CSV table of C-alpha atoms in Angstrom, one decimal:
chain,number,residue,atom,x,y,z
A,1475,MET,CA,265.9,175.1,44.5
A,1476,LYS,CA,264.6,173.8,41.3
A,1477,LEU,CA,261.3,171.8,41.4
A,1478,ASN,CA,261.4,168.2,40.2
A,1479,THR,CA,258.4,167.9,38.0
A,1480,ASN,CA,258.9,164.3,37.6
A,1481,SER,CA,258.7,163.5,41.2
A,1482,ASN,CA,255.8,161.7,43.0
A,1483,THR,CA,255.4,164.5,45.5
A,1484,TYR,CA,255.1,167.2,42.7
A,1485,ILE,CA,252.7,165.0,40.8
A,1486,ILE,CA,250.5,164.5,43.8
A,1487,ILE,CA,250.5,168.1,44.9
A,1488,TYR,CA,249.7,169.2,41.4
A,1489,SER,CA,246.8,166.8,41.1
A,1490,ALA,CA,245.5,168.0,44.3
A,1491,ILE,CA,245.6,171.6,43.5
A,1492,LEU,CA,244.0,170.8,40.1
A,1493,VAL,CA,241.2,168.9,41.6
A,1494,ILE,CA,240.4,171.7,44.2
A,1495,ILE,CA,240.2,174.3,41.4
A,1496,VAL,CA,237.9,172.1,39.2
A,1497,ALA,CA,235.7,171.3,42.2
A,1498,PHE,CA,235.5,175.0,43.1
A,1499,LEU,CA,234.6,176.0,39.6
A,1500,LEU,CA,231.9,173.0,39.4
A,1501,ALA,CA,230.5,174.1,42.7
A,1502,PHE,CA,230.5,177.9,41.5
A,1503,VAL,CA,228.6,177.0,38.3
A,1504,TYR,CA,226.1,174.9,40.1
A,1505,GLN,CA,225.3,177.6,42.4
A,1506,ALA,CA,225.0,180.1,39.5
A,1507,LEU,CA,222.7,178.0,37.7
A,1508,LYS,CA,220.6,176.4,40.5
A,1509,PRO,CA,218.0,179.3,40.6
A,1510,MET,CA,217.5,178.8,36.7
A,1511,GLN,CA,217.3,174.9,37.2
A,1512,ASP,CA,214.8,175.2,40.0
A,1513,ALA,CA,212.6,177.6,38.0
A,1514,ASN,CA,212.6,175.4,35.2
A,1515,VAL,CA,211.7,172.3,37.4
A,1516,ALA,CA,208.8,174.4,38.9
A,1517,LEU,CA,207.6,175.3,35.5
A,1518,ASP,CA,207.7,171.9,34.1
A,1519,ILE,CA,205.5,170.8,37.2
A,1520,LYS,CA,203.1,173.5,36.4
A,1521,LYS,CA,202.8,172.3,32.8
A,1522,GLN,CA,202.2,168.8,34.0
A,1523,ILE,CA,199.3,169.9,36.1
A,1524,LEU,CA,197.9,172.0,33.3
A,1525,TYR,CA,198.4,168.9,30.8
A,1526,SER,CA,196.2,167.0,33.4
A,1527,LEU,CA,193.6,169.7,32.9
A,1528,ASN,CA,193.7,169.3,29.1
A,1529,LEU,CA,195.5,172.7,28.8
A,1530,ARG,CA,198.5,171.8,26.3
A,1531,GLY,CA,200.6,173.4,23.8
A,1532,LEU,CA,201.6,176.4,25.9
A,1533,ASP,CA,205.0,178.1,26.0
A,1534,GLY,CA,206.7,179.2,29.2
A,1535,GLN,CA,204.9,182.6,29.7
A,1536,GLU,CA,201.6,181.3,28.6
A,1537,ALA,CA,201.9,178.4,31.2
A,1538,GLU,CA,202.7,180.5,34.0
A,1539,ALA,CA,199.8,182.9,33.0
A,1540,LYS,CA,197.3,180.0,32.8
A,1541,TYR,CA,198.7,178.5,35.8
A,1542,LYS,CA,198.0,181.5,38.0
A,1543,GLU,CA,194.5,181.8,36.2
A,1544,VAL,CA,193.3,178.1,36.8
A,1545,VAL,CA,195.1,177.0,40.0
A,1546,LEU,CA,193.5,178.6,42.9
A,1547,ASN,CA,195.2,176.8,45.8
A,1548,GLU,CA,197.5,173.9,46.9
A,1549,VAL,CA,196.3,171.9,50.0
A,1550,ASN,CA,198.0,169.5,52.0
A,1551,VAL,CA,195.9,167.3,54.1
A,1552,GLU,CA,197.5,167.1,57.6
A,1553,GLY,CA,198.0,163.6,59.0
A,1554,LYS,CA,196.8,161.9,55.6
A,1555,GLY,CA,199.7,162.5,53.4
A,1556,PHE,CA,197.4,163.8,50.7
A,1557,LYS,CA,197.9,166.8,48.5
A,1558,TYR,CA,195.6,168.3,45.9
A,1559,PHE,CA,195.2,171.4,43.8
A,1560,GLY,CA,191.9,173.4,43.7
A,1561,CYS,CA,191.3,174.6,40.2
A,1562,LYS,CA,188.7,176.4,38.0
A,1563,VAL,CA,188.5,175.7,34.2
A,1564,ASP,CA,185.8,177.5,32.3
A,1565,GLY,CA,184.0,178.4,35.6
A,1566,GLN,CA,183.9,174.8,36.6
A,1567,THR,CA,185.8,173.3,39.9
A,1568,LYS,CA,188.4,170.6,39.2
A,1569,TYR,CA,190.7,168.9,41.7
A,1570,VAL,CA,194.2,167.9,40.6
A,1571,ILE,CA,195.7,164.9,42.6
A,1572,PRO,CA,199.4,164.4,42.2
A,1573,LEU,CA,200.6,160.7,41.9
A,1574,LYS,CA,203.8,158.9,42.6
A,1575,GLY,CA,204.6,155.2,41.9
A,1576,MET,CA,207.0,152.5,40.5
A,1577,GLY,CA,207.2,151.4,36.9
A,1578,LEU,CA,209.3,148.5,35.5
A,1579,TRP,CA,212.6,150.5,35.7
A,1580,GLY,CA,212.2,153.3,38.0
A,1581,GLY,CA,209.9,156.0,39.4
A,1582,ILE,CA,206.6,157.0,37.7
A,1583,SER,CA,204.4,160.1,38.6
A,1584,GLY,CA,201.6,161.9,37.3
A,1585,PHE,CA,198.6,164.2,37.8
A,1586,VAL,CA,194.9,163.4,37.4
A,1587,SER,CA,192.2,166.0,37.4
A,1588,VAL,CA,188.7,165.2,38.7
A,1589,ASN,CA,185.4,166.9,38.4
A,1590,ASP,CA,183.4,168.4,41.2
A,1591,ASP,CA,181.4,165.2,41.4
A,1592,LEU,CA,184.5,163.7,42.8
A,1593,ASN,CA,184.1,160.7,40.7
A,1594,THR,CA,184.7,161.5,37.0
A,1595,ILE,CA,188.1,162.0,35.7
A,1596,TYR,CA,188.7,165.2,33.7
A,1597,GLY,CA,192.1,164.6,32.5
A,1598,ALA,CA,195.2,162.8,33.1
A,1599,TYR,CA,199.1,163.3,32.5
A,1600,PHE,CA,201.8,160.7,33.4
A,1601,ASN,CA,205.5,160.8,33.4
A,1602,HIS,CA,208.4,158.4,34.2
A,1603,GLU,CA,212.1,158.3,34.9
A,1604,SER,CA,213.4,155.3,32.9
A,1605,GLU,CA,210.8,153.4,31.1
A,1606,THR,CA,211.5,151.7,27.8
A,1607,ALA,CA,211.2,154.0,24.8
A,1608,GLY,CA,208.2,153.0,22.6
A,1609,LEU,CA,206.9,150.6,25.3
A,1610,GLY,CA,206.5,151.7,29.0
A,1611,ALA,CA,207.6,155.4,28.0
A,1612,GLU,CA,204.3,155.6,26.1
A,1613,ILE,CA,202.5,156.5,29.4
A,1614,LYS,CA,204.3,159.8,29.0
A,1615,ASP,CA,204.7,160.1,25.1
A,1616,SER,CA,201.2,159.0,24.1
A,1617,GLN,CA,198.8,161.8,24.6
A,1618,THR,CA,196.3,159.5,23.0
A,1619,TRP,CA,196.6,156.8,25.7
A,1620,GLN,CA,196.3,159.5,28.4
A,1621,GLU,CA,193.1,160.7,26.9
A,1622,LYS,CA,191.6,157.4,27.3
A,1623,PHE,CA,191.2,158.4,31.1
A,1624,LYS,CA,188.8,161.1,30.3
A,1625,GLY,CA,185.3,160.6,31.7
A,1626,LYS,CA,186.4,157.4,33.5
A,1627,LYS,CA,184.8,156.8,36.9
A,1628,ILE,CA,187.0,156.4,40.0
A,1629,PHE,CA,184.4,154.5,42.1
A,1630,GLY,CA,181.9,151.9,41.5
A,1631,GLU,CA,178.2,151.8,42.5
A,1632,ASN,CA,179.3,150.3,46.0
A,1633,GLY,CA,181.8,153.1,46.5
A,1634,ASP,CA,185.0,150.9,46.2
A,1635,MET,CA,187.9,152.0,44.0
A,1636,ALA,CA,187.0,150.9,40.5
A,1637,ILE,CA,189.6,152.9,38.3
A,1638,ALA,CA,192.2,150.3,36.7
A,1639,ILE,CA,194.3,149.6,33.9
A,1640,VAL,CA,193.8,146.1,32.5
A,1641,LYS,CA,194.6,144.0,29.5
A,1642,LYS,CA,191.2,143.3,28.5
A,1643,VAL,CA,188.6,146.0,29.3
A,1644,ALA,CA,185.4,144.6,31.0
A,1645,ASN,CA,184.0,147.6,32.4
A,1646,PRO,CA,184.5,150.7,29.9
A,1647,GLU,CA,183.1,153.0,32.6
A,1648,SER,CA,186.2,152.6,34.8
A,1649,GLU,CA,188.8,150.6,33.1
A,1650,VAL,CA,191.5,151.6,30.4
A,1651,ASP,CA,193.4,149.2,28.3
A,1652,CYS,CA,197.2,148.8,29.2
A,1653,VAL,CA,200.0,150.1,27.0
A,1654,THR,CA,200.9,147.5,24.5
A,1655,GLY,CA,203.9,145.5,25.3
A,1656,ALA,CA,204.2,147.4,28.8
A,1657,THR,CA,202.3,145.3,31.1
A,1658,LEU,CA,204.3,145.8,34.2
A,1659,THR,CA,204.6,149.7,33.8
A,1660,SER,CA,200.8,149.7,33.2
A,1661,ASN,CA,200.2,147.6,36.3
A,1662,GLY,CA,202.6,150.3,38.1
A,1663,VAL,CA,200.3,153.1,36.8
A,1664,SER,CA,197.2,151.4,37.8
A,1665,ASP,CA,198.5,150.8,41.3
A,1666,MET,CA,199.5,154.4,41.4
A,1667,LEU,CA,196.2,155.6,40.4
A,1668,ARG,CA,194.3,153.6,43.0
A,1669,GLU,CA,196.7,154.6,45.9
A,1670,GLY,CA,196.9,158.3,44.8
A,1671,LEU,CA,193.1,158.7,44.3
A,1672,LYS,CA,192.3,157.6,47.9
A,1673,CYS,CA,192.6,161.4,48.3
A,1674,VAL,CA,189.5,161.8,46.2
A,1675,LYS,CA,187.7,159.3,48.5
A,1676,PHE,CA,188.7,161.4,51.5
A,1677,LEU,CA,187.5,164.6,49.7
A,1678,LYS,CA,184.3,162.9,49.0
A,1679,GLU,CA,183.8,161.8,52.6
A,1680,GLN,CA,184.6,165.4,53.9
A,1681,ASN,CA,182.1,166.9,51.4
A,1682,GLN,CA,179.4,164.4,52.6
A,1683,VAL,CA,180.0,165.4,56.2
A,1684,ALA,CA,179.9,169.0,55.5
A,1685,GLU,CA,176.5,168.5,53.6
A,1686,GLU,CA,175.1,166.7,56.7
A,1687,GLU,CA,176.2,169.5,59.0
């Protein structure tokens, strides 16, 4: 019996078989490439952590080696939702704090490294999902802006959170001017910093308790 290739039944069956074959091939390619994709994502995160430690311009192998050298441990603080990375750079202890927040159009993230005084920012790196190129995207693209965080104080003399991103800097010790034309994204970064750096306050309190004991 000759198939009627113009019939609806034939077209439906043919389309279904074609869709199944394509879906199988896509699933196979995805599974085959997933280990490589996961490795690339992991390397990118390691590079971001190194950027926050002012270690930039490294290729993949150099970044892997440097990460193993300077990042000593990754600590999840149970019951607090905090995580930090203990590091050594040029023999000095640094703490890298991961950050997550919301920008104007989507998620933003970053890493901030803090000196062992648990109050002075050593370096910072910020990332975004979909901020506007040339405006909000500058939180990632402008190394010059990121470097403005170096040396800023996280807490004021009264112990309250002081780090902030503002339109007009009144306290240069703890404030950074916002990205030009990207006030809402800058506000998102400021909120992200103040929330994420609560981890530093926790570490500071833990150190004080340890010293008293």
